[in-house]
């Protein structure tokens, strides 16, 4: 059985109708990845953390540019 990623976040997105139902787990997946990444860079501003995360994603060979850009 797969563990639900960030269940409270997913429920928030669902309750506020912020994201189409079929994309909720996708948003939770990328939110979890960003949170894990940002823990390493706690002393930086949020804007800089986001920029560094996007740069990191661009460097990954298994992540398409489109997917990296859609995560934010």
mmCIF file with all atom_site columns, C-alpha atoms in Angstrom:
data_model
loop_
_atom_site.group_PDB
_atom_site.id
_atom_site.type_symbol
_atom_site.label_atom_id
_atom_site.label_alt_id
_atom_site.label_comp_id
_atom_site.label_asym_id
_atom_site.label_entity_id
_atom_site.label_seq_id
_atom_site.pdbx_PDB_ins_code
_atom_site.Cartn_x
_atom_site.Cartn_y
_atom_site.Cartn_z
_atom_site.occupancy
_atom_site.B_iso_or_equiv
_atom_site.pdbx_formal_charge
_atom_site.auth_seq_id
_atom_site.auth_comp_id
_atom_site.auth_asym_id
_atom_site.auth_atom_id
_atom_site.pdbx_PDB_model_num
ATOM 1  C CA . UNK A 1 1  ? 0.000   0.000  0.000   1.00 0.00 ? 1  UNK A CA 1
ATOM 2  C CA . UNK A 1 2  ? 1.355   3.411  -0.977  1.00 0.00 ? 2  UNK A CA 1
ATOM 3  C CA . UNK A 1 3  ? 1.672   6.070  1.671   1.00 0.00 ? 3  UNK A CA 1
ATOM 4  C CA . UNK A 1 4  ? -0.342  9.227  0.996   1.00 0.00 ? 4  UNK A CA 1
ATOM 5  C CA . UNK A 1 5  ? 2.023   12.173 0.587   1.00 0.00 ? 5  UNK A CA 1
ATOM 6  C CA . UNK A 1 6  ? 1.184   15.221 2.728   1.00 0.00 ? 6  UNK A CA 1
ATOM 7  C CA . UNK A 1 7  ? -2.433  14.189 3.370   1.00 0.00 ? 7  UNK A CA 1
ATOM 8  C CA . UNK A 1 8  ? -3.373  17.444 5.132   1.00 0.00 ? 8  UNK A CA 1
ATOM 9  C CA . UNK A 1 9  ? -2.006  19.477 2.232   1.00 0.00 ? 9  UNK A CA 1
ATOM 10 C CA . UNK A 1 10 ? -3.924  17.334 -0.235  1.00 0.00 ? 10 UNK A CA 1
ATOM 11 C CA . UNK A 1 11 ? -7.125  17.800 1.752   1.00 0.00 ? 11 UNK A CA 1
ATOM 12 C CA . UNK A 1 12 ? -6.560  21.573 1.860   1.00 0.00 ? 12 UNK A CA 1
ATOM 13 C CA . UNK A 1 13 ? -6.169  21.689 -1.929  1.00 0.00 ? 13 UNK A CA 1
ATOM 14 C CA . UNK A 1 14 ? -9.291  19.578 -2.295  1.00 0.00 ? 14 UNK A CA 1
ATOM 15 C CA . UNK A 1 15 ? -11.399 21.563 0.210   1.00 0.00 ? 15 UNK A CA 1
ATOM 16 C CA . UNK A 1 16 ? -10.505 24.912 -1.360  1.00 0.00 ? 16 UNK A CA 1
ATOM 17 C CA . UNK A 1 17 ? -10.835 23.559 -4.926  1.00 0.00 ? 17 UNK A CA 1
ATOM 18 C CA . UNK A 1 18 ? -7.401  24.988 -5.703  1.00 0.00 ? 18 UNK A CA 1
ATOM 19 C CA . UNK A 1 19 ? -6.339  22.121 -7.956  1.00 0.00 ? 19 UNK A CA 1
ATOM 20 C CA . UNK A 1 20 ? -8.235  19.681 -10.155 1.00 0.00 ? 20 UNK A CA 1
ATOM 21 C CA . UNK A 1 21 ? -8.658  16.398 -8.280  1.00 0.00 ? 21 UNK A CA 1
ATOM 22 C CA . UNK A 1 22 ? -6.437  14.419 -10.652 1.00 0.00 ? 22 UNK A CA 1
ATOM 23 C CA . UNK A 1 23 ? -3.482  16.764 -10.011 1.00 0.00 ? 23 UNK A CA 1
ATOM 24 C CA . UNK A 1 24 ? -3.641  16.921 -6.201  1.00 0.00 ? 24 UNK A CA 1
ATOM 25 C CA . UNK A 1 25 ? -1.169  14.088 -5.617  1.00 0.00 ? 25 UNK A CA 1
ATOM 26 C CA . UNK A 1 26 ? 1.172   15.669 -8.195  1.00 0.00 ? 26 UNK A CA 1
ATOM 27 C CA . UNK A 1 27 ? 1.185   18.958 -6.252  1.00 0.00 ? 27 UNK A CA 1
ATOM 28 C CA . UNK A 1 28 ? 1.724   17.110 -2.969  1.00 0.00 ? 28 UNK A CA 1
ATOM 29 C CA . UNK A 1 29 ? 4.645   15.195 -4.475  1.00 0.00 ? 29 UNK A CA 1
ATOM 30 C CA . UNK A 1 30 ? 6.411   18.408 -5.519  1.00 0.00 ? 30 UNK A CA 1
ATOM 31 C CA . UNK A 1 31 ? 5.560   20.187 -2.265  1.00 0.00 ? 31 UNK A CA 1
ATOM 32 C CA . UNK A 1 32 ? 7.192   17.310 -0.347  1.00 0.00 ? 32 UNK A CA 1
ATOM 33 C CA . UNK A 1 33 ? 10.280  17.488 -2.558  1.00 0.00 ? 33 UNK A CA 1
ATOM 34 C CA . UNK A 1 34 ? 10.544  21.254 -2.040  1.00 0.00 ? 34 UNK A CA 1
ATOM 35 C CA . UNK A 1 35 ? 10.137  20.933 1.742   1.00 0.00 ? 35 UNK A CA 1
ATOM 36 C CA . UNK A 1 36 ? 12.887  18.308 1.889   1.00 0.00 ? 36 UNK A CA 1
ATOM 37 C CA . UNK A 1 37 ? 15.149  20.481 -0.271  1.00 0.00 ? 37 UNK A CA 1
ATOM 38 C CA . UNK A 1 38 ? 14.460  23.674 1.689   1.00 0.00 ? 38 UNK A CA 1
ATOM 39 C CA . UNK A 1 39 ? 15.400  22.048 5.018   1.00 0.00 ? 39 UNK A CA 1
ATOM 40 C CA . UNK A 1 40 ? 18.998  22.089 3.792   1.00 0.00 ? 40 UNK A CA 1
ATOM 41 C CA . UNK A 1 41 ? 18.851  25.835 3.064   1.00 0.00 ? 41 UNK A CA 1
ATOM 42 C CA . UNK A 1 42 ? 16.973  27.200 6.093   1.00 0.00 ? 42 UNK A CA 1
ATOM 43 C CA . UNK A 1 43 ? 19.056  30.354 6.360   1.00 0.00 ? 43 UNK A CA 1
ATOM 44 C CA . UNK A 1 44 ? 18.053  31.556 2.875   1.00 0.00 ? 44 UNK A CA 1
ATOM 45 C CA . UNK A 1 45 ? 14.987  33.588 1.936   1.00 0.00 ? 45 UNK A CA 1
ATOM 46 C CA . UNK A 1 46 ? 11.975  31.718 0.606   1.00 0.00 ? 46 UNK A CA 1
ATOM 47 C CA . UNK A 1 47 ? 12.403  33.288 -2.843  1.00 0.00 ? 47 UNK A CA 1
ATOM 48 C CA . UNK A 1 48 ? 16.006  32.136 -3.018  1.00 0.00 ? 48 UNK A CA 1
ATOM 49 C CA . UNK A 1 49 ? 15.039  28.652 -1.821  1.00 0.00 ? 49 UNK A CA 1
ATOM 50 C CA . UNK A 1 50 ? 12.473  28.403 -4.625  1.00 0.00 ? 50 UNK A CA 1
ATOM 51 C CA . UNK A 1 51 ? 14.990  29.586 -7.217  1.00 0.00 ? 51 UNK A CA 1
ATOM 52 C CA . UNK A 1 52 ? 17.619  27.126 -5.991  1.00 0.00 ? 52 UNK A CA 1
ATOM 53 C CA . UNK A 1 53 ? 15.058  24.302 -6.030  1.00 0.00 ? 53 UNK A CA 1
ATOM 54 C CA . UNK A 1 54 ? 14.061  25.074 -9.610  1.00 0.00 ? 54 UNK A CA 1
ATOM 55 C CA . UNK A 1 55 ? 17.723  25.208 -10.623 1.00 0.00 ? 55 UNK A CA 1
ATOM 56 C CA . UNK A 1 56 ? 18.279  21.866 -8.903  1.00 0.00 ? 56 UNK A CA 1
ATOM 57 C CA . UNK A 1 57 ? 15.350  20.349 -10.817 1.00 0.00 ? 57 UNK A CA 1
ATOM 58 C CA . UNK A 1 58 ? 16.676  21.670 -14.114 1.00 0.00 ? 58 UNK A CA 1
ATOM 59 C CA . UNK A 1 59 ? 19.970  19.893 -13.436 1.00 0.00 ? 59 UNK A CA 1
ATOM 60 C CA . UNK A 1 60 ? 18.288  16.528 -12.864 1.00 0.00 ? 60 UNK A CA 1
ATOM 61 C CA . UNK A 1 61 ? 18.379  14.400 -15.992 1.00 0.00 ? 61 UNK A CA 1
ATOM 62 C CA . UNK A 1 62 ? 15.223  12.438 -15.179 1.00 0.00 ? 62 UNK A CA 1
ATOM 63 C CA . UNK A 1 63 ? 12.965  15.489 -14.783 1.00 0.00 ? 63 UNK A CA 1
ATOM 64 C CA . UNK A 1 64 ? 11.604  17.236 -17.852 1.00 0.00 ? 64 UNK A CA 1
ATOM 65 C CA . UNK A 1 65 ? 11.908  21.033 -17.929 1.00 0.00 ? 65 UNK A CA 1
ATOM 66 C CA . UNK A 1 66 ? 8.158   21.355 -18.358 1.00 0.00 ? 66 UNK A CA 1
ATOM 67 C CA . UNK A 1 67 ? 7.501   19.298 -15.241 1.00 0.00 ? 67 UNK A CA 1
ATOM 68 C CA . UNK A 1 68 ? 10.010  21.304 -13.213 1.00 0.00 ? 68 UNK A CA 1
ATOM 69 C CA . UNK A 1 69 ? 8.431   24.589 -14.253 1.00 0.00 ? 69 UNK A CA 1
ATOM 70 C CA . UNK A 1 70 ? 4.892   23.340 -13.612 1.00 0.00 ? 70 UNK A CA 1
ATOM 71 C CA . UNK A 1 71 ? 5.783   22.456 -10.043 1.00 0.00 ? 71 UNK A CA 1
ATOM 72 C CA . UNK A 1 72 ? 5.586   26.146 -9.098  1.00 0.00 ? 72 UNK A CA 1
#
